[in-house]
CSV table of C-alpha atoms in Angstrom, one decimal:
chain,number,residue,atom,x,y,z
Q,1,MET,CA,5.2,-13.7,24.1
Q,2,ALA,CA,2.3,-12.5,22.1
Q,3,ARG,CA,2.1,-10.0,19.3
Q,4,VAL,CA,0.6,-6.7,20.4
Q,5,ILE,CA,-2.5,-5.9,18.5
Q,6,HIS,CA,-3.4,-2.2,18.7
Q,7,LEU,CA,-7.1,-1.4,18.2
Q,8,ARG,CA,-9.7,1.1,19.2
Q,9,CYS,CA,-12.8,0.5,21.3
Q,10,ASP,CA,-15.9,0.2,19.0
Q,11,ARG,CA,-18.0,2.3,21.3
Q,12,CYS,CA,-15.9,5.2,22.5
Q,13,GLY,CA,-12.8,5.1,20.2
Q,14,ALA,CA,-10.2,4.8,23.0
Q,15,PRO,CA,-7.0,2.9,22.2
Q,16,THR,CA,-7.2,-0.6,23.7
Q,17,ASP,CA,-4.6,-3.3,24.2
Q,18,GLY,CA,-5.0,-6.3,26.5
Q,19,ALA,CA,-3.6,-9.6,27.5
Q,20,ALA,CA,-6.8,-11.1,29.0
Q,21,LEU,CA,-8.8,-13.6,27.0
Q,22,TRP,CA,-11.7,-11.1,26.6
Q,23,VAL,CA,-10.5,-7.5,26.4
Q,24,TYR,CA,-12.6,-4.7,27.8
Q,25,CYS,CA,-12.1,-1.0,27.1
Q,26,ALA,CA,-10.3,0.7,30.0
Q,27,SER,CA,-12.2,4.0,29.3
Q,28,CYS,CA,-15.9,3.0,28.9
Q,29,GLY,CA,-15.9,-0.7,29.9
Q,30,ALA,CA,-17.3,-1.9,26.6
Q,31,LEU,CA,-16.3,-5.3,25.2
Q,32,ALA,CA,-13.4,-4.5,22.8
Q,33,ALA,CA,-11.6,-7.6,21.7
Q,34,PHE,CA,-11.0,-11.4,21.9
Q,35,ASN,CA,-7.3,-12.3,22.5
Q,36,PHE,CA,-6.9,-15.2,20.1
Q,37,THR,CA,-3.4,-16.0,21.6
Q,38,ALA,CA,-4.8,-16.8,25.0
Q,39,TYR,CA,-7.9,-19.0,24.5
Q,40,THR,CA,-6.1,-22.3,24.5
Q,41,GLU,CA,-4.5,-21.4,27.8
Q,42,SER,CA,-7.7,-20.5,29.6
Q,43,PRO,CA,-8.8,-22.6,32.6
Q,44,GLU,CA,-12.2,-22.9,30.9
Q,45,PHE,CA,-10.7,-24.5,27.8
Q,46,LEU,CA,-8.6,-26.9,30.0
Q,47,ASP,CA,-11.8,-27.9,31.8
Q,48,PHE,CA,-13.6,-28.5,28.5
Q,49,GLN,CA,-10.8,-30.8,27.3
Q,50,ARG,CA,-10.6,-32.5,30.7
Q,51,GLN,CA,-14.3,-33.4,30.5
Q,52,ALA,CA,-14.0,-34.7,27.0
Q,53,MET,CA,-11.0,-36.9,27.9
Q,54,LEU,CA,-12.3,-38.2,31.2
Q,55,ASP,CA,-15.9,-38.9,29.9
Q,56,PRO,CA,-15.8,-39.2,26.1
Q,57,GLN,CA,-19.1,-41.1,25.9
Q,58,GLY,CA,-20.9,-38.6,28.1
Q,59,TYR,CA,-19.4,-35.8,26.0
Q,60,MET,CA,-20.7,-37.4,22.8
Q,61,ARG,CA,-24.2,-38.0,24.3
Q,62,ARG,CA,-24.5,-34.4,25.4
Q,63,TRP,CA,-23.7,-33.1,22.0
Q,64,GLU,CA,-26.0,-35.6,20.3
Q,65,HIS,CA,-28.9,-34.5,22.5
Q,66,HIS,CA,-28.1,-30.9,21.7
Q,67,ASN,CA,-28.2,-31.5,18.0
Q,68,ALA,CA,-31.4,-33.6,18.3
Q,69,GLU,CA,-33.1,-30.8,20.2
Q,70,LEU,CA,-32.2,-28.3,17.5
Q,71,GLU,CA,-33.5,-30.6,14.8
Q,72,ARG,CA,-36.8,-30.8,16.8
Q,73,ALA,CA,-36.9,-27.0,16.9
Q,74,ALA,CA,-36.4,-26.8,13.2
Q,75,THR,CA,-39.3,-29.2,12.6
Q,76,LEU,CA,-41.6,-27.2,15.0
Q,77,HIS,CA,-40.8,-23.9,13.4
Q,78,ALA,CA,-43.4,-23.9,10.6
Q,79,ASP,CA,-46.2,-24.5,13.1
Q,80,SER,CA,-44.9,-22.6,16.1
Q,81,PRO,CA,-41.9,-20.2,15.6
Q,82,ALA,CA,-42.1,-19.1,19.3
Q,83,ALA,CA,-41.8,-22.7,20.5
Q,84,ALA,CA,-38.9,-23.4,18.1
Q,85,LEU,CA,-37.1,-20.3,19.3
Q,86,LYS,CA,-37.6,-21.3,23.0
Q,87,ILE,CA,-36.0,-24.7,22.3
Q,88,ALA,CA,-33.1,-23.1,20.4
Q,89,ALA,CA,-32.5,-20.6,23.3
Q,90,GLU,CA,-32.3,-23.6,25.7
Q,91,GLN,CA,-29.7,-25.2,23.5
Q,92,ALA,CA,-27.9,-21.8,23.3
Q,93,GLU,CA,-27.6,-22.1,27.1
Q,94,PHE,CA,-26.0,-25.5,26.6
Q,95,ILE,CA,-23.4,-23.8,24.3
Q,96,LEU,CA,-22.8,-21.0,26.7
Q,97,SER,CA,-22.2,-23.4,29.6
Q,98,SER,CA,-20.2,-26.0,27.6
Q,99,THR,CA,-17.8,-23.7,25.7
Q,100,PRO,CA,-17.2,-20.9,28.1
Q,101,TRP,CA,-14.1,-19.6,26.2
Q,102,VAL,CA,-16.3,-18.7,23.2
Q,103,PHE,CA,-18.3,-16.0,24.9
Q,104,PRO,CA,-17.3,-13.3,27.4
Q,105,PRO,CA,-17.7,-14.5,31.1
Q,106,ALA,CA,-18.3,-11.0,32.3
Q,107,SER,CA,-21.3,-10.6,30.0
Q,108,LEU,CA,-22.7,-14.0,30.9
Q,109,ALA,CA,-22.4,-13.2,34.6
Q,110,ASP,CA,-25.0,-10.5,34.2
Q,111,PRO,CA,-28.5,-12.2,34.1
Q,112,ALA,CA,-30.0,-9.8,31.6
Q,113,ARG,CA,-27.1,-10.0,29.2
Q,114,ARG,CA,-27.0,-13.8,29.6
Q,115,THR,CA,-30.6,-13.9,28.6
Q,116,ALA,CA,-29.8,-11.6,25.6
Q,117,TYR,CA,-27.0,-14.0,24.6
Q,118,ARG,CA,-29.3,-17.0,24.8
Q,119,GLU,CA,-31.9,-15.4,22.5
Q,120,TRP,CA,-29.2,-13.9,20.1
Q,121,LEU,CA,-27.4,-17.3,19.8
Q,122,GLY,CA,-30.6,-19.3,19.8
Q,123,PHE,CA,-31.8,-17.3,16.7
Q,124,GLU,CA,-28.7,-18.3,14.8
Q,125,LEU,CA,-28.7,-22.0,15.9
Q,126,LEU,CA,-32.3,-22.3,14.7
Q,127,HIS,CA,-31.9,-20.5,11.4
Q,128,HIS,CA,-28.7,-22.5,10.7
Q,129,ARG,CA,-31.0,-25.6,10.4
Q,130,LEU,CA,-33.9,-23.9,8.5
Q,131,PRO,CA,-33.9,-23.6,4.7
Q,132,GLY,CA,-32.9,-20.1,3.8
Q,133,GLU,CA,-30.2,-17.6,3.6
Q,134,ILE,CA,-28.4,-18.2,6.9
Q,135,ARG,CA,-28.1,-21.9,6.2
Q,136,ASP,CA,-26.8,-21.1,2.7
Q,137,LEU,CA,-24.3,-18.6,4.1
Q,138,TYR,CA,-23.0,-21.2,6.5
Q,139,ALA,CA,-22.4,-23.6,3.6
Q,140,ARG,CA,-20.3,-20.8,2.0
Q,141,LEU,CA,-18.5,-20.2,5.2
Q,142,ASN,CA,-17.5,-23.9,5.4
Q,143,GLU,CA,-16.2,-23.7,1.9
Q,144,ALA,CA,-14.1,-20.6,2.6
Q,145,THR,CA,-12.6,-22.0,5.8
Q,146,ALA,CA,-11.8,-25.3,4.1
Q,147,ALA,CA,-10.1,-23.4,1.4
Q,148,ILE,CA,-7.7,-21.8,3.9
Q,149,GLY,CA,-6.1,-25.2,4.1
Q,150,PHE,CA,-4.1,-26.9,6.8
Q,151,GLY,CA,-0.9,-24.9,6.6
Q,152,ALA,CA,0.4,-26.0,3.2
Q,153,ASN,CA,-1.6,-23.2,1.4
Q,154,GLU,CA,0.9,-20.7,0.1
Q,155,ASN,CA,-1.8,-18.0,-0.5
Q,156,PRO,CA,-4.5,-18.3,2.2
Q,157,LEU,CA,-5.5,-14.6,2.2
Q,158,PRO,CA,-8.1,-14.9,-0.6
Q,159,ALA,CA,-9.9,-17.7,1.3
Q,160,PHE,CA,-9.5,-15.8,4.6
Q,161,ASN,CA,-11.0,-12.6,3.1
Q,162,GLU,CA,-13.9,-14.7,1.7
Q,163,MET,CA,-14.4,-16.0,5.2
Q,164,LEU,CA,-14.6,-12.5,6.5
Q,165,ALA,CA,-17.0,-11.4,3.7
Q,166,VAL,CA,-19.4,-14.3,4.5
Q,167,MET,CA,-19.3,-13.5,8.2
Q,168,ARG,CA,-20.2,-9.9,7.4
Q,169,ASP,CA,-23.1,-11.2,5.2
Q,170,LEU,CA,-24.2,-13.4,8.0
Q,171,LEU,CA,-24.5,-10.5,10.5
Q,172,GLN,CA,-26.3,-8.3,8.0
Q,173,THR,CA,-28.7,-11.1,7.1
Q,174,ARG,CA,-29.4,-11.8,10.8
Q,175,GLN,CA,-30.4,-8.2,11.2
Q,176,ARG,CA,-32.6,-8.2,8.2
Q,177,LEU,CA,-34.4,-11.4,9.3
Q,178,GLY,CA,-35.3,-9.9,12.7
Q,179,SER,CA,-32.4,-11.2,14.9
Q,180,PRO,CA,-32.5,-10.1,18.6
Q,181,PRO,CA,-30.1,-7.1,19.1
Q,182,ASP,CA,-26.4,-7.6,19.8
Q,183,PRO,CA,-26.2,-8.7,23.5
Q,184,ASP,CA,-23.2,-6.5,24.1
Q,185,GLY,CA,-24.5,-3.6,22.1
Q,186,LEU,CA,-21.7,-3.8,19.5
Q,187,SER,CA,-22.0,-2.3,16.0
Q,188,LEU,CA,-21.9,-4.7,13.1
Q,189,LYS,CA,-18.2,-3.7,12.5
Q,190,GLY,CA,-17.4,-4.4,16.2
Q,191,ARG,CA,-19.1,-7.7,16.3
Q,192,LEU,CA,-17.5,-8.8,13.0
Q,193,ARG,CA,-14.0,-8.0,14.3
Q,194,LEU,CA,-14.9,-10.0,17.5
Q,195,ASN,CA,-16.3,-13.0,15.6
Q,196,ALA,CA,-13.3,-12.9,13.2
Q,197,ALA,CA,-10.9,-13.0,16.2
Q,198,VAL,CA,-12.7,-16.0,17.6
Q,199,MET,CA,-12.6,-17.8,14.3
Q,200,VAL,CA,-8.9,-16.9,13.8
Q,201,ALA,CA,-8.2,-18.6,17.1
Q,202,SER,CA,-8.6,-21.8,15.2
Q,203,TYR,CA,-7.8,-21.0,11.6
Q,204,MET,CA,-4.8,-18.7,12.3
Q,205,ARG,CA,-3.0,-21.7,13.7
Q,206,LEU,CA,-3.4,-23.5,10.4
Q,207,VAL,CA,-1.8,-20.6,8.4
Q,208,SER,CA,2.0,-21.0,7.8
Q,209,PRO,CA,3.9,-18.5,10.1
Q,210,GLU,CA,5.5,-16.5,7.3
Q,211,LEU,CA,1.9,-15.6,6.1
Q,212,GLN,CA,0.2,-15.0,9.4
Q,213,SER,CA,0.8,-11.2,9.5
Q,214,GLN,CA,-1.3,-10.9,6.4
Q,215,VAL,CA,-4.2,-12.5,8.2
Q,216,LEU,CA,-3.9,-10.2,11.2
Q,217,VAL,CA,-3.8,-7.1,9.1
Q,218,ALA,CA,-7.0,-8.4,7.3
Q,219,ILE,CA,-8.8,-8.3,10.7
Q,220,TYR,CA,-7.2,-5.5,12.6
Q,221,GLY,CA,-5.8,-3.3,9.8
Q,222,GLU,CA,-2.3,-1.9,9.6
Q,223,GLN,CA,-0.5,-1.8,12.9
Q,224,PRO,CA,1.7,1.1,14.2
Q,225,GLN,CA,4.7,-1.3,14.4
Q,226,SER,CA,5.7,-4.3,12.4
Q,227,LEU,CA,4.5,-7.6,13.7
Q,228,PRO,CA,7.3,-10.0,15.0
Q,229,GLY,CA,8.0,-13.1,12.9
Q,230,GLN,CA,7.3,-15.9,15.3
Q,231,ASP,CA,4.2,-17.9,14.9
Q,232,TYR,CA,1.0,-19.1,16.6
Q,233,GLY,CA,0.8,-22.2,14.4
Q,234,VAL,CA,-0.3,-25.8,15.3
Q,235,TYR,CA,3.5,-26.6,15.2
Q,236,PHE,CA,6.5,-24.8,16.5
Q,237,ASP,CA,10.1,-25.3,15.2
Q,238,TRP,CA,12.5,-27.4,17.3
Q,239,GLU,CA,16.2,-28.1,16.7
Q,240,CYS,CA,17.3,-31.6,17.8
Q,241,PRO,CA,20.2,-31.3,20.2
Q,242,GLN,CA,21.7,-34.6,18.9
Q,243,CYS,CA,21.6,-34.5,15.1
Q,244,GLY,CA,20.7,-30.8,14.6
Q,245,LEU,CA,17.6,-31.4,12.5
Q,246,PHE,CA,14.9,-28.8,12.7
Q,247,SER,CA,11.4,-30.2,12.7
Q,248,PRO,CA,7.7,-29.3,13.5
Q,249,GLN,CA,6.5,-30.1,17.0
Q,250,ALA,CA,2.9,-29.9,18.2
Q,251,VAL,CA,2.3,-26.9,20.5
Q,252,GLY,CA,0.8,-28.9,23.2
Q,253,THR,CA,3.4,-31.6,23.4
Q,254,ASP,CA,5.1,-32.5,26.6
Q,255,ARG,CA,8.0,-34.1,24.7
Q,256,MET,CA,9.8,-33.2,21.5
Q,257,THR,CA,10.9,-36.2,19.4
Q,258,CYS,CA,13.2,-35.8,16.4
Q,259,PRO,CA,11.9,-37.5,13.2
Q,260,GLY,CA,15.5,-38.1,12.1
Q,261,CYS,CA,17.3,-39.8,15.0
Q,262,TYR,CA,14.3,-40.2,17.4
Q,263,CYS,CA,16.1,-38.3,20.2
Q,264,ALA,CA,13.4,-37.3,22.7
Q,265,ARG,CA,13.5,-34.4,25.1
Q,266,ASP,CA,11.0,-33.0,27.6
Q,267,PHE,CA,9.4,-29.7,27.0
Q,268,GLY,CA,10.5,-27.4,29.8
Q,269,PRO,CA,12.4,-24.3,31.0
Q,270,PRO,CA,15.7,-25.0,29.1
Q,271,HIS,CA,13.7,-24.9,25.8
Q,272,GLU,CA,11.9,-21.8,26.9
Q,273,GLN,CA,14.7,-19.7,28.2
Q,274,GLY,CA,18.1,-21.2,27.2
Q,275,ALA,CA,20.2,-20.3,24.2
Q,276,ILE,CA,18.5,-21.7,21.1
Q,277,SER,CA,18.6,-21.6,17.3
Q,278,ALA,CA,15.5,-20.7,15.3
Q,279,VAL,CA,14.3,-20.8,11.7
Q,280,CYS,CA,13.6,-17.4,10.2
Q,281,HIS,CA,10.1,-17.4,8.7
Q,282,GLY,CA,11.0,-14.7,6.3
Q,283,CYS,CA,13.8,-16.6,4.4
Q,284,GLY,CA,14.4,-19.9,6.2
Q,285,ALA,CA,17.8,-18.8,7.6
Q,286,ARG,CA,19.1,-20.0,10.9
Q,287,VAL,CA,19.0,-17.4,13.7
Q,288,GLU,CA,20.6,-17.6,17.1
Q,289,LEU,CA,19.0,-16.4,20.2
Q,290,ALA,CA,21.0,-16.0,23.4
Q,291,GLU,CA,19.8,-17.2,26.8
Q,292,ARG,CA,16.6,-15.3,27.8
Q,293,GLN,CA,16.8,-13.3,24.5
Q,294,MET,CA,13.2,-13.0,23.3
Q,295,LEU,CA,13.7,-11.3,19.9
Q,296,ALA,CA,16.4,-11.4,17.2
Q,297,GLN,CA,16.7,-10.0,13.7
Q,298,CYS,CA,17.6,-12.2,10.8
Q,299,ALA,CA,20.9,-11.1,9.3
Q,300,TYR,CA,19.7,-12.0,5.8
Q,301,CYS,CA,16.2,-10.6,5.3
Q,302,THR,CA,15.9,-8.5,8.5
Q,303,SER,CA,12.7,-10.3,9.7
Q,304,GLN,CA,12.2,-10.4,13.4
Q,305,VAL,CA,12.4,-13.9,15.0
Q,306,GLN,CA,10.6,-14.3,18.4
Q,307,ARG,CA,11.2,-17.1,20.9
Q,308,TYR,CA,8.2,-19.5,21.2
Q,309,VAL,CA,7.4,-20.0,24.8
Q,310,ARG,CA,3.9,-20.1,26.1
Q,311,ALA,CA,1.3,-21.9,24.1
Q,312,GLY,CA,0.2,-25.4,25.0
Q,313,ASP,CA,0.5,-25.3,28.7
Q,314,ALA,CA,-3.1,-26.2,29.3
Q,315,HIS,CA,-2.8,-29.3,27.0
Q,316,ARG,CA,0.4,-30.3,28.7
Q,317,THR,CA,-1.4,-30.2,32.0
Q,318,LEU,CA,-4.1,-32.5,30.7
Q,319,VAL,CA,-1.5,-34.9,29.2
Q,320,ALA,CA,0.3,-35.1,32.5
Q,321,GLU,CA,-3.0,-35.9,34.3
Q,322,MET,CA,-3.9,-38.6,31.8
Q,323,LYS,CA,-0.5,-40.2,32.0
Q,324,ALA,CA,-0.6,-40.3,35.8
Q,325,LYS,CA,-4.2,-41.7,35.6
Q,326,TYR,CA,-3.2,-44.6,33.2
Q,327,ALA,CA,0.0,-45.3,35.1
Q,328,ALA,CA,-2.0,-45.8,38.3
Q,329,GLU,CA,-4.7,-47.8,36.5
Q,330,TYR,CA,-2.3,-50.2,34.7
Q,331,GLY,CA,0.6,-50.2,37.1
Q,332,TYR,CA,3.5,-49.1,34.9
Q,333,ASN,CA,6.4,-46.9,35.9
Q,334,LEU,CA,5.6,-43.3,34.9
Q,335,ALA,CA,9.2,-42.2,35.3
Q,336,GLU,CA,10.4,-44.8,32.8
Q,337,VAL,CA,7.8,-43.8,30.3
Q,338,ASN,CA,8.8,-40.1,30.6
Q,339,ALA,CA,12.5,-40.8,30.5
Q,340,GLU,CA,14.4,-38.9,27.8
Q,341,THR,CA,16.2,-40.9,25.2
Q,342,ASN,CA,18.9,-40.5,22.5
Q,343,GLY,CA,17.0,-42.7,20.1
Q,344,PHE,CA,19.2,-44.1,17.3
Q,345,GLY,CA,22.3,-42.1,18.2
Q,346,VAL,CA,24.3,-39.8,15.8
Q,347,SER,CA,27.9,-39.9,14.7
Q,348,ALA,CA,29.9,-37.8,12.2
Q,349,ASP,CA,29.5,-40.6,9.7
Q,350,ASN,CA,25.7,-41.0,9.9
Q,351,ARG,CA,24.5,-37.4,10.6
Q,352,GLU,CA,23.7,-36.7,7.0
Q,353,GLN,CA,21.7,-39.9,6.8
Q,354,ARG,CA,19.8,-38.9,9.9
Q,355,LEU,CA,19.0,-35.5,8.4
Q,356,ARG,CA,17.8,-37.1,5.2
Q,357,GLU,CA,15.6,-39.7,7.0
Q,358,GLY,CA,14.2,-36.9,9.1
Q,359,LEU,CA,13.3,-34.7,6.2
Q,360,VAL,CA,11.6,-37.7,4.4
Q,361,ARG,CA,9.5,-38.3,7.5
Q,362,ILE,CA,8.7,-34.6,7.9
Q,363,ALA,CA,7.4,-34.5,4.3
Q,364,GLN,CA,5.5,-37.8,4.8
Q,365,TRP,CA,3.9,-36.8,8.1
Q,366,TYR,CA,3.4,-33.0,7.8
Q,367,HIS,CA,3.0,-32.3,4.1
Q,368,GLN,CA,-0.6,-31.0,4.7
Q,369,PHE,CA,0.7,-28.5,7.2
Q,370,LEU,CA,3.9,-27.0,5.7
Q,371,THR,CA,4.6,-24.6,2.8
Q,372,PRO,CA,7.7,-25.3,0.7
Q,373,ALA,CA,9.3,-22.2,2.2
Q,374,ARG,CA,8.9,-23.6,5.8
Q,375,TYR,CA,10.1,-27.0,4.7
Q,376,LEU,CA,13.1,-25.6,3.0
Q,377,GLY,CA,13.8,-23.6,6.2
Q,378,TYR,CA,14.1,-26.8,8.2
Q,379,ALA,CA,16.5,-28.3,5.7
Q,380,ARG,CA,18.6,-25.1,5.4
Q,381,ALA,CA,18.8,-24.3,9.1
Q,382,SER,CA,19.8,-27.9,9.9
Q,383,ARG,CA,23.2,-27.1,8.3
Q,384,PRO,CA,23.8,-30.1,6.0
Q,385,ALA,CA,27.1,-30.5,4.3
Q,386,ASP,CA,25.4,-29.9,0.9
Q,387,LEU,CA,21.8,-28.6,0.9
Q,388,GLN,CA,21.1,-29.5,-2.8
Q,389,ALA,CA,22.5,-33.0,-2.5
Q,390,LEU,CA,20.5,-33.6,0.7
Q,391,LEU,CA,17.2,-32.3,-0.8
Q,392,HIS,CA,17.7,-34.5,-4.0
Q,393,GLU,CA,18.4,-37.6,-1.9
Q,394,THR,CA,15.3,-36.8,0.2
Q,395,LEU,CA,13.2,-36.4,-3.0
Q,396,GLU,CA,14.5,-39.8,-4.3
Q,397,TYR,CA,13.3,-41.6,-1.1
Q,398,ALA,CA,10.1,-39.6,-0.9
Q,399,GLU,CA,9.2,-40.6,-4.5
Q,400,ARG,CA,9.9,-44.2,-3.7
Q,401,GLU,CA,8.1,-44.4,-0.4
Q,402,GLY,CA,5.2,-42.0,-1.0
Q,403,PRO,CA,2.7,-40.5,-0.6
Q,404,PRO,CA,2.9,-38.4,-3.7
Q,405,GLU,CA,2.2,-35.2,-1.7
Q,406,ALA,CA,5.4,-35.7,0.3
Q,407,ALA,CA,7.5,-35.8,-2.9
Q,408,GLY,CA,5.6,-32.8,-4.2
Q,409,LEU,CA,6.6,-30.8,-1.1
Q,410,VAL,CA,10.2,-31.7,-1.4
Q,411,ARG,CA,10.2,-30.9,-5.2
Q,412,LYS,CA,8.8,-27.5,-4.6
Q,413,ALA,CA,11.4,-26.9,-1.8
Q,414,ILE,CA,14.2,-27.8,-4.3
Q,415,GLU,CA,12.7,-25.3,-6.9
Q,416,ARG,CA,12.6,-22.6,-4.2
Q,417,ALA,CA,16.2,-23.3,-3.1
Q,418,GLY,CA,17.4,-22.8,-6.7
Q,419,PRO,CA,20.6,-24.2,-8.3
Q,420,ALA,CA,22.9,-22.4,-5.9
Q,421,GLY,CA,21.3,-23.6,-2.7
Q,422,SER,CA,24.2,-24.7,-0.5
Q,423,ALA,CA,25.0,-25.4,3.2
Q,424,SER,CA,26.3,-21.9,3.7
Q,425,GLU,CA,23.4,-20.1,2.1
Q,426,GLY,CA,21.2,-18.4,4.7
Q,427,ASN,CA,23.0,-20.2,7.6
């Protein structure tokens, strides 16, 4: 399920909601929005990944040629601006064809608008490589996006707002320097919102889920209803059915593996529709969802928790294709490779040890991607016998084994838990 983003058409002002990748206004037909929740599931994105996986050398050669041609255009610009722009427009066509999820197919299907997109994008590709304001603004944009971080940032909004400000400056500078008109006839505000939605498709996934609503409001403004608390992050939360440890799992995975006991389970319908427990991204409490229940309210902080179901199907399709390809090529048994396993096993005597080992590994492997609040949520929702004792044991091992960032994450989680943090608190 996706959050519903309510917005108005930039051209006629009609209210517009949509589930398609590119959303068009039902009233006037204007391009209205980019659905950042759907881009990784689009057939075009799957084809792009498939090409890169099946022919990695050809993929690299094509992009190397693209960059070399743009450098040639930049070199020609001083003597022949028209020739330079012609080469850049040709390379814009390469972008339009190679990354079809980044631009609206309905617009590109119209020959006149496709030409307009070629010229509009070509102008930016060229000026990105020329000395001047646009290249300088792209340097600022890279700094702002890097400052958003990889999920561990507890306050990404200032960097995200800076990213939006630079994107606005880029559009204004383009206009001032004689850019071709917007190919879909959008105002600066409409194009900015669209560009921000495309950017957020990547960077939203790096923001910790408890902070994502702030980013959405920065793009779309206050919404008429509160946004549910489930996330679009690079990782979703999974409870191991064997030891009960909650851990981050990559959205495109075809198999969840517990970092505590190494129990492995396939991603499939039971995970999507069966009764499950979840971590509240408001306070880290454990929340129960019944079979087929999509939303629940946390009893402690009243945040909404939403079942995570859809993202990653395109990547799982590609993983299945590649596994089958290599199984046929090297003659191994695919069923054996895909078989679920109970890993090390869990008993009443060693469960706390498995939880501690898992929390150490989570801190070591994922410290760049987790805030202390989210990490604490994993520990708390896993229902240890004594939360404080478990966290201090985890810290001892993390300090001994490293890296320092892992111990730092655990230490901040302990501070957030407070002296009264216990197994019953928030569970």
